[in-house]
Tab-separated table of C-alpha atoms in Angstrom:
chain	number	residue	atom	x	y	z
A	1	UNK	CA	66.431	192.037	127.449
A	2	UNK	CA	66.082	193.906	124.359
A	3	UNK	CA	66.615	192.908	120.920
A	4	UNK	CA	66.888	194.324	117.377
A	5	UNK	CA	65.507	192.822	114.019
A	6	UNK	CA	66.503	193.314	110.801
A	7	UNK	CA	64.750	192.290	107.761
A	8	UNK	CA	65.360	190.761	104.745
A	9	UNK	CA	68.581	189.407	105.870
A	10	UNK	CA	69.854	189.892	101.877
A	11	UNK	CA	68.483	191.632	99.202
A	12	UNK	CA	68.939	191.185	95.217
A	13	UNK	CA	67.557	194.723	93.321
A	14	UNK	CA	67.763	196.058	89.844
A	15	UNK	CA	69.003	199.723	89.614
A	16	UNK	CA	66.088	201.796	89.452
A	17	UNK	CA	63.907	199.753	91.968
A	18	UNK	CA	62.442	200.831	95.156
A	19	UNK	CA	63.809	199.788	98.273
A	20	UNK	CA	62.381	198.976	101.771
A	21	UNK	CA	64.316	197.852	104.715
A	22	UNK	CA	62.704	197.404	108.315
A	23	UNK	CA	64.233	197.509	111.516
A	24	UNK	CA	62.635	197.041	114.942
A	25	UNK	CA	63.461	197.200	118.509
A	26	UNK	CA	62.232	194.872	121.383
A	27	UNK	CA	62.154	195.453	124.862
A	28	UNK	CA	62.970	199.185	125.664
A	29	UNK	CA	60.958	202.426	124.853
A	30	UNK	CA	61.821	205.818	122.951
A	31	UNK	CA	64.903	204.265	121.679
A	32	UNK	CA	67.233	206.458	119.528
A	33	UNK	CA	67.634	204.755	116.104
A	34	UNK	CA	70.278	204.681	113.410
A	35	UNK	CA	70.784	203.505	110.122
A	36	UNK	CA	74.572	202.836	108.596
A	37	UNK	CA	76.040	201.669	105.655
A	38	UNK	CA	79.167	199.726	105.773
A	39	UNK	CA	81.073	199.136	102.194
A	40	UNK	CA	83.393	196.579	101.763
A	41	UNK	CA	86.674	197.253	103.908
A	42	UNK	CA	85.418	200.579	104.911
A	43	UNK	CA	83.795	201.833	108.465
A	44	UNK	CA	80.547	202.726	109.073
A	45	UNK	CA	78.656	205.755	107.521
A	46	UNK	CA	75.844	207.060	109.307
A	47	UNK	CA	72.720	207.639	107.399
A	48	UNK	CA	69.989	208.712	109.483
A	49	UNK	CA	69.102	208.695	112.974
A	50	UNK	CA	65.999	209.578	114.832
A	51	UNK	CA	65.361	210.786	118.653
A	52	UNK	CA	61.552	210.218	118.150
A	53	UNK	CA	58.503	208.951	116.171
A	54	UNK	CA	58.695	211.440	113.255
A	55	UNK	CA	61.932	212.725	113.640
A	56	UNK	CA	64.573	212.462	111.266
A	57	UNK	CA	67.898	213.507	110.893
A	58	UNK	CA	69.758	212.987	107.724
A	59	UNK	CA	73.595	212.771	107.367
A	60	UNK	CA	74.489	212.276	104.198
A	61	UNK	CA	72.523	213.659	101.001
A	62	UNK	CA	71.690	210.507	98.713
A	63	UNK	CA	68.561	209.298	97.314
A	64	UNK	CA	67.667	207.150	100.112
A	65	UNK	CA	65.239	208.428	103.301
A	66	UNK	CA	64.043	207.265	106.525
A	67	UNK	CA	61.250	207.241	108.292
A	68	UNK	CA	60.057	206.310	111.704
A	69	UNK	CA	56.250	205.566	111.819
A	70	UNK	CA	55.770	203.845	115.733
A	71	UNK	CA	58.593	204.487	118.553
A	72	UNK	CA	60.361	201.338	118.184
A	73	UNK	CA	60.337	201.057	113.862
A	74	UNK	CA	62.557	202.446	111.591
A	75	UNK	CA	62.559	201.951	107.892
A	76	UNK	CA	64.775	202.898	105.331
A	77	UNK	CA	63.604	203.755	101.819
A	78	UNK	CA	64.681	204.597	98.146
A	79	UNK	CA	62.429	205.485	95.069
A	80	UNK	CA	64.924	204.296	92.771
A	81	UNK	CA	68.275	202.384	93.828
A	82	UNK	CA	71.306	203.136	92.410
A	83	UNK	CA	74.410	200.566	91.800
A	84	UNK	CA	76.264	202.894	94.695
A	85	UNK	CA	73.450	201.853	97.287
A	86	UNK	CA	75.105	198.279	97.257
A	87	UNK	CA	76.297	197.759	100.811
A	88	UNK	CA	75.379	196.247	103.991
A	89	UNK	CA	72.780	198.081	105.945
A	90	UNK	CA	72.763	198.026	109.792
A	91	UNK	CA	70.183	199.511	111.993
A	92	UNK	CA	71.088	200.447	115.709
A	93	UNK	CA	69.598	201.843	118.712
A	94	UNK	CA	70.826	203.366	122.017
A	95	UNK	CA	68.866	203.981	125.186
A	96	UNK	CA	68.248	207.678	126.575
A	97	UNK	CA	71.387	209.241	127.164
A	98	UNK	CA	73.598	206.691	127.024
A	99	UNK	CA	75.993	206.722	123.952
A	100	UNK	CA	76.599	203.032	123.689
A	101	UNK	CA	74.902	201.785	120.344
A	102	UNK	CA	73.418	198.140	119.659
A	103	UNK	CA	73.551	197.048	116.155
A	104	UNK	CA	71.161	194.463	114.231
A	105	UNK	CA	72.132	191.727	112.259
A	106	UNK	CA	72.478	193.664	108.901
A	107	UNK	CA	70.872	193.479	105.816
A	108	UNK	CA	73.096	192.867	102.511
A	109	UNK	CA	71.777	194.614	99.721
A	110	UNK	CA	73.414	194.145	96.105
A	111	UNK	CA	71.923	196.231	93.147
A	112	UNK	CA	72.510	194.759	89.634
B	1	UNK	CA	92.667	213.257	107.539
B	2	UNK	CA	90.521	211.025	109.039
B	3	UNK	CA	89.160	211.862	112.633
B	4	UNK	CA	89.966	208.480	114.002
B	5	UNK	CA	92.488	206.185	112.138
B	6	UNK	CA	92.508	202.492	112.611
B	7	UNK	CA	95.498	200.041	111.166
B	8	UNK	CA	93.212	197.971	108.685
B	9	UNK	CA	95.417	194.740	109.294
B	10	UNK	CA	95.109	192.011	108.626
B	11	UNK	CA	96.836	190.708	111.801
B	12	UNK	CA	97.068	187.082	112.532
B	13	UNK	CA	98.615	185.934	115.855
B	14	UNK	CA	98.748	182.356	117.227
B	15	UNK	CA	96.230	181.115	119.645
B	16	UNK	CA	97.193	182.134	123.153
B	17	UNK	CA	98.932	185.424	122.538
B	18	UNK	CA	98.133	188.655	123.309
B	19	UNK	CA	96.490	191.065	121.098
B	20	UNK	CA	97.044	194.745	121.053
B	21	UNK	CA	94.207	196.701	118.519
B	22	UNK	CA	95.004	200.802	118.259
B	23	UNK	CA	93.237	203.783	117.219
B	24	UNK	CA	94.496	207.083	117.103
B	25	UNK	CA	92.257	210.295	116.969
B	26	UNK	CA	92.611	213.754	116.391
B	27	UNK	CA	90.138	215.728	117.513
B	28	UNK	CA	90.534	216.021	121.391
B	29	UNK	CA	87.122	216.871	122.366
B	30	UNK	CA	86.376	212.877	121.803
B	31	UNK	CA	85.372	211.919	125.461
B	32	UNK	CA	83.588	208.532	124.948
B	33	UNK	CA	85.231	205.422	123.879
B	34	UNK	CA	83.994	201.750	122.248
B	35	UNK	CA	85.107	198.786	120.966
B	36	UNK	CA	83.058	196.459	118.776
B	37	UNK	CA	83.477	193.349	117.443
B	38	UNK	CA	81.923	192.346	114.268
B	39	UNK	CA	82.478	188.878	112.968
B	40	UNK	CA	81.946	188.216	108.910
B	41	UNK	CA	78.828	189.222	107.711
B	42	UNK	CA	77.191	189.942	110.847
B	43	UNK	CA	76.183	193.425	112.737
B	44	UNK	CA	79.132	194.930	115.314
B	45	UNK	CA	78.601	193.739	118.674
B	46	UNK	CA	79.662	196.027	121.445
B	47	UNK	CA	82.577	194.528	123.454
B	48	UNK	CA	83.552	197.549	125.645
B	49	UNK	CA	82.957	201.033	126.314
B	50	UNK	CA	85.162	203.706	128.844
B	51	UNK	CA	84.120	207.459	129.667
B	52	UNK	CA	87.737	208.291	131.206
B	53	UNK	CA	91.416	207.554	130.635
B	54	UNK	CA	92.947	204.610	131.967
B	55	UNK	CA	92.480	201.012	131.799
B	56	UNK	CA	89.232	199.153	131.933
B	57	UNK	CA	89.101	195.286	132.212
B	58	UNK	CA	86.220	192.728	131.299
B	59	UNK	CA	87.587	188.908	131.438
B	60	UNK	CA	90.150	188.672	128.569
B	61	UNK	CA	89.664	192.172	127.599
B	62	UNK	CA	91.221	195.375	128.464
B	63	UNK	CA	90.243	198.807	127.065
B	64	UNK	CA	92.946	201.566	127.564
B	65	UNK	CA	92.647	205.146	126.821
B	66	UNK	CA	95.567	207.509	126.927
B	67	UNK	CA	93.538	210.880	126.225
B	68	UNK	CA	96.700	212.958	126.186
B	69	UNK	CA	98.080	211.042	123.378
B	70	UNK	CA	94.916	210.591	121.701
B	71	UNK	CA	95.583	206.903	121.442
B	72	UNK	CA	92.972	204.053	122.497
B	73	UNK	CA	93.738	200.376	122.665
B	74	UNK	CA	92.193	196.994	123.106
B	75	UNK	CA	94.054	194.110	124.664
B	76	UNK	CA	92.975	190.574	124.562
B	77	UNK	CA	94.918	188.145	126.442
B	78	UNK	CA	94.607	184.357	125.959
B	79	UNK	CA	93.110	184.739	122.458
B	80	UNK	CA	91.482	182.196	121.071
B	81	UNK	CA	90.232	181.131	117.206
B	82	UNK	CA	86.832	182.556	118.206
B	83	UNK	CA	88.153	185.926	118.678
B	84	UNK	CA	88.916	186.004	114.824
B	85	UNK	CA	86.582	189.186	113.605
B	86	UNK	CA	87.088	192.749	112.701
B	87	UNK	CA	87.731	195.056	115.514
B	88	UNK	CA	86.139	198.944	115.284
B	89	UNK	CA	86.967	201.176	117.406
B	90	UNK	CA	84.184	204.250	117.962
B	91	UNK	CA	84.361	207.509	119.504
B	92	UNK	CA	82.124	210.234	120.520
B	93	UNK	CA	82.453	213.993	120.951
B	94	UNK	CA	80.155	216.668	122.662
B	95	UNK	CA	77.613	218.309	120.868
B	96	UNK	CA	77.108	215.736	118.125
B	97	UNK	CA	74.146	214.123	119.271
B	98	UNK	CA	73.986	210.641	119.777
B	99	UNK	CA	76.746	210.130	116.602
B	100	UNK	CA	79.734	207.689	116.886
B	101	UNK	CA	82.583	208.516	114.663
B	102	UNK	CA	84.226	204.973	113.559
B	103	UNK	CA	87.504	203.450	112.948
B	104	UNK	CA	87.629	201.514	109.608
B	105	UNK	CA	88.089	198.334	111.442
B	106	UNK	CA	91.207	195.864	111.911
B	107	UNK	CA	91.022	192.406	111.158
B	108	UNK	CA	92.168	189.651	113.060
B	109	UNK	CA	92.896	185.775	113.042
B	110	UNK	CA	93.756	183.949	115.718
B	111	UNK	CA	95.449	180.425	114.505
B	112	UNK	CA	94.886	177.543	116.582
């Protein structure tokens, strides 16, 4: 069966510090991968998605970036965090042509 | 106007009640519909998905799609305290790659 991991689970970072969140998927090959942010009481905002290694599409202009160095690894980064970057970051995957997405446990980021 | 509207609640019901959760959408191009359950501080979990109008049943859960009215529903029969969570609808339109459009979620509490 497929499993998706995210780490760390929680993170508290000062403004201006760098960020690296990691997501890995097990049990499938060539998944589509997604990064979302969920602000309190709001829906899910798609940040990035990837259909293959090195292929990243950005949905929202911001100071975040994403990379996919391996087939089942997706990384969300920032060089300098802003207060507005606080939120719950979710990684998700989908298989092939399927539209159903499966989410990881999330990372709660607080920028202070 | 948001493409997908979902009443945020909160909704409180007694154990054993039938729960009806709803989403409306404005774009008739949406064709694929999903419901997610999200427990507090966890990632969303896919409950059901459907690609067509009508009803789809899975245990205590029934997903209903009315494309003519641009309205989808999730019914929970014999609700349990363990059903207490936020429920998110999601949908996809052709031509949007693998992107889903999410409702903002309805917070449900089932009281014992």
